[in-house]
Short mmCIF file of C-alpha atoms in Angstrom, two decimals:
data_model
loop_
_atom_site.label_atom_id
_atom_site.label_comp_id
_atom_site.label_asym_id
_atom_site.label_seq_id
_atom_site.Cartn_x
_atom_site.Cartn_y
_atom_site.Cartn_z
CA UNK A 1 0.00 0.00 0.00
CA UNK A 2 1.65 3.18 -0.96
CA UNK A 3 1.01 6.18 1.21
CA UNK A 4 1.29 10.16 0.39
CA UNK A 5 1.57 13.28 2.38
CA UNK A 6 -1.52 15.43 2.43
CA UNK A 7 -0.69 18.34 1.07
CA UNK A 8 -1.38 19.85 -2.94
CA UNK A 9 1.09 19.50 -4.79
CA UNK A 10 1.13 15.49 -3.65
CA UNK A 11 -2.12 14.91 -4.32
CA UNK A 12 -2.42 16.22 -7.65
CA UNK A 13 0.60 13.38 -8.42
CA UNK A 14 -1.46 11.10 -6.84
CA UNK A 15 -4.77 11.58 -8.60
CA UNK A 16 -2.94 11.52 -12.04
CA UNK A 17 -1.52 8.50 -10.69
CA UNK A 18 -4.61 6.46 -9.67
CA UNK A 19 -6.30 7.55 -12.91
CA UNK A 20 -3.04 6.19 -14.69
CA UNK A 21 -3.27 3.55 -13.24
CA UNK A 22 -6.87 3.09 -13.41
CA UNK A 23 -6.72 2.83 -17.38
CA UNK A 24 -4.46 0.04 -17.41
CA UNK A 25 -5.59 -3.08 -17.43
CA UNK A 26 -2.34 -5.66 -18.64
CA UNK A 27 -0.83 -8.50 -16.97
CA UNK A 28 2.18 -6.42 -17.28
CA UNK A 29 1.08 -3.51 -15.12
CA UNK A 30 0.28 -3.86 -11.24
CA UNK A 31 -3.16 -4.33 -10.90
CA UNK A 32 -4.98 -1.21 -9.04
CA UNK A 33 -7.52 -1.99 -6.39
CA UNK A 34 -8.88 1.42 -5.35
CA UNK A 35 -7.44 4.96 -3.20
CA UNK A 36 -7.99 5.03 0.49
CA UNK A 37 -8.25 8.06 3.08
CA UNK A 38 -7.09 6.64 6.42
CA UNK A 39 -5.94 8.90 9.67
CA UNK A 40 -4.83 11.85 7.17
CA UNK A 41 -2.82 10.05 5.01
CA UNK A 42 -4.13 8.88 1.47
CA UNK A 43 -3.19 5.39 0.43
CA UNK A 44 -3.08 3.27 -2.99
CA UNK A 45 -4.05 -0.33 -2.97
CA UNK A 46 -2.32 -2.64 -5.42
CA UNK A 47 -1.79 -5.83 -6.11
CA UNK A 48 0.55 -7.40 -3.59
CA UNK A 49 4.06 -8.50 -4.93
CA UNK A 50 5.52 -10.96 -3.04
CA UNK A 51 9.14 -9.93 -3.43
CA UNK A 52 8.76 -6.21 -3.18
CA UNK A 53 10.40 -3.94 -5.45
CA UNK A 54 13.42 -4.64 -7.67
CA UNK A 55 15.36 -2.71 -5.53
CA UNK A 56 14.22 -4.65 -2.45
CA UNK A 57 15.29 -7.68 -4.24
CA UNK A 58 18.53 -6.60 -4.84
CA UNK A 59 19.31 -6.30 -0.85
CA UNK A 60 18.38 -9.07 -0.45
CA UNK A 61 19.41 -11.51 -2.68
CA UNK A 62 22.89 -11.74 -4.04
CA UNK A 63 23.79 -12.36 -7.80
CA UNK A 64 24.53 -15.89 -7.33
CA UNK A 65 20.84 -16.69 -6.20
CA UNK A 66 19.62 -14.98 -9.27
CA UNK A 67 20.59 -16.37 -12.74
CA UNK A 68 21.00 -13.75 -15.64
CA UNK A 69 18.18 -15.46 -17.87
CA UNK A 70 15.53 -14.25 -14.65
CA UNK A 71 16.86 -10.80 -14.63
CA UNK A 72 16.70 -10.39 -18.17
CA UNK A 73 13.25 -11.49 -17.95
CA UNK A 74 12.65 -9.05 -14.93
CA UNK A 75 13.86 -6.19 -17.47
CA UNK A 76 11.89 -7.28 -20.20
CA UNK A 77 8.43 -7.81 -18.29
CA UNK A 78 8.63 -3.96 -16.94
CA UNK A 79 10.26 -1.42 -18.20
CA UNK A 80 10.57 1.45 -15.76
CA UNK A 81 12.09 2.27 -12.55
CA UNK A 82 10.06 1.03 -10.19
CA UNK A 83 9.15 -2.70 -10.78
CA UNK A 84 7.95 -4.76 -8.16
CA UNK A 85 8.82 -8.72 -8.52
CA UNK A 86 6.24 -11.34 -8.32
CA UNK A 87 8.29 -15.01 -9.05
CA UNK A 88 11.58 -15.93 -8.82
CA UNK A 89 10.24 -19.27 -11.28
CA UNK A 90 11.95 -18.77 -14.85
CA UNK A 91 8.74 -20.69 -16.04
CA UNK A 92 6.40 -18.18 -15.01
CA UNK A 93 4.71 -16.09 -17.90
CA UNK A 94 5.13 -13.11 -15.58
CA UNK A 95 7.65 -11.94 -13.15
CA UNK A 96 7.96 -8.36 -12.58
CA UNK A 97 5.01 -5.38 -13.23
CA UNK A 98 5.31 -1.70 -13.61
CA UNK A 99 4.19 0.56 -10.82
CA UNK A 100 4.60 3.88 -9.95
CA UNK A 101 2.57 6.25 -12.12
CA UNK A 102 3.47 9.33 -10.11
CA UNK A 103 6.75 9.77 -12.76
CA UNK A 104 4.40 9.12 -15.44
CA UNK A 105 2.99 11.69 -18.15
CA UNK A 106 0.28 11.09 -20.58
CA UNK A 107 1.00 8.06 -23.39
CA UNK A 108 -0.02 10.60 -26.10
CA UNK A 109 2.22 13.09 -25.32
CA UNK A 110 5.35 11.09 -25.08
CA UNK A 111 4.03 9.65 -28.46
CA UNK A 112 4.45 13.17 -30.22
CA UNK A 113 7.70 14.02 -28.65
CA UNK A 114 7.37 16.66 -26.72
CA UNK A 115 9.32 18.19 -24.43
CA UNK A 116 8.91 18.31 -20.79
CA UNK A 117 10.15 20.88 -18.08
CA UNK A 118 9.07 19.20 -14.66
CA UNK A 119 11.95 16.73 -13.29
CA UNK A 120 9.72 14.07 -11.36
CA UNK A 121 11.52 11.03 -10.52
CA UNK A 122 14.62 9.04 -8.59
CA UNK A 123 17.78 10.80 -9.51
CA UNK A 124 19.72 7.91 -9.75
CA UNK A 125 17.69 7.36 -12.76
CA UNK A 126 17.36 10.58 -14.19
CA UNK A 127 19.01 12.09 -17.33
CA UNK A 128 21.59 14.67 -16.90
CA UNK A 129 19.41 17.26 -18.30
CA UNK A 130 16.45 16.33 -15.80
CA UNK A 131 18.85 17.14 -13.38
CA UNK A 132 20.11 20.32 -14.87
CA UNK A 133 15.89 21.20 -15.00
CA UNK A 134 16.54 21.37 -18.80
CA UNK A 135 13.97 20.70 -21.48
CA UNK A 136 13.48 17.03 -21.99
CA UNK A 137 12.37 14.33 -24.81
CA UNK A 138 11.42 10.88 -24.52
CA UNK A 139 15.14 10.04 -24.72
CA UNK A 140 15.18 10.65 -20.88
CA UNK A 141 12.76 8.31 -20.04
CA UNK A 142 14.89 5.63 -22.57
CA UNK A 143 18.10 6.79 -20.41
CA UNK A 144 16.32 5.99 -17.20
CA UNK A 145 14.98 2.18 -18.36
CA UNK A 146 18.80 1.84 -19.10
CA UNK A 147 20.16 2.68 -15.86
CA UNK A 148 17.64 0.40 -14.77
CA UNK A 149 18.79 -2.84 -17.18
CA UNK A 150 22.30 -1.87 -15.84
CA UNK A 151 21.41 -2.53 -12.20
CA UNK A 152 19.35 -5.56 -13.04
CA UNK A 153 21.50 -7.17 -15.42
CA UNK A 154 24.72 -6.09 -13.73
CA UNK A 155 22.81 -6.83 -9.79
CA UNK A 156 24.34 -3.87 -8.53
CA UNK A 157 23.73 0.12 -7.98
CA UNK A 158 24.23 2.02 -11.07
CA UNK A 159 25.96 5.16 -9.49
CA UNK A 160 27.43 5.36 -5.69
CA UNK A 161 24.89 6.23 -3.08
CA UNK A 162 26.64 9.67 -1.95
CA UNK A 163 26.67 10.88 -5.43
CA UNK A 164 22.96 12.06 -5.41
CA UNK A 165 23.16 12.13 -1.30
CA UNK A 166 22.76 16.24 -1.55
CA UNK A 167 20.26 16.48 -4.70
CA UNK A 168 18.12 19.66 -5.04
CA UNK A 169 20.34 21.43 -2.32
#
């Protein structure tokens, strides 16, 4: 269940996200039970993933316990920064789904290329000229599902922690 401060500028994120995420219906995409108000906080019900996010996984398990062909799979079943893992069964049809819809923008925007001023994301997995709060294309939401194959395929962090340990100061 994610959870969100009450305050404006948060939930306009998160009612673009729950109606994001209410449009999606794919086995590849966490499934999205409804929005909650509970003792001032506002929370998002989703489908539960057994193994928590990728990141999660990685802290847990080392790169011995999980074979490249299942973390190529992981990267291919999702393809954004926060996926949350399901299976650790190469069989399975599915092992990791999207989630996360508070980074996202509108599909028919990103499909006519526009450009973007509002960095919203990790910044380990932002472009350089997110960071900068330069214009931006779809080519920095490409550069972010590549940091993420890096970590998945390589099972480690793509940049040091204390390189981003003072962003936005």
């Amino acid at each position: 269940m994610k959870e969100v401060e009450h305050n404006e500028e948060s939930m306009e994120e998160f009612k673009k996200e729950v109606e994001m995420l209410d449009k999606f219906r794919s086995e590849f995409v966490v499934h999205f039970y409804g929005a909650v108000f509970a003792r001032n906080k506002v929370c998002m019900v989703t489908e539960f993933a057994t193994y928590g996010s990728l990141q999660d996984l990685m802290k847990h398990k080392t790169s011995n316990e999980i074979d490249m062909k299942l973390r190529v799979k992981i990267c291919l079943d999702a393809a954004k920064d926060n996926i949350l893992v399901f299976s650790l069964e190469t069989i399975e049809k599915v092992n990791a789904k999207l989630t996360d819809f508070g980074s996202s923008r509108n599909v028919n925007l990103l499909m006519t290329n526009m450009t973007f001023t509002k960095g919203i994301g990790t910044p380990t997995y932002m472009a350089p000229e997110v960071l900068k709060k330069e214009k931006y294309k779809m080519s920095a939401d490409i550069y972010s599902f590549g940091v993420t194959i890096y970590e998945c395929v390589g099972w480690c962090e793509a940049y040091p922690k204390d390189e981003f340990k003072f962003h936005g100061k």
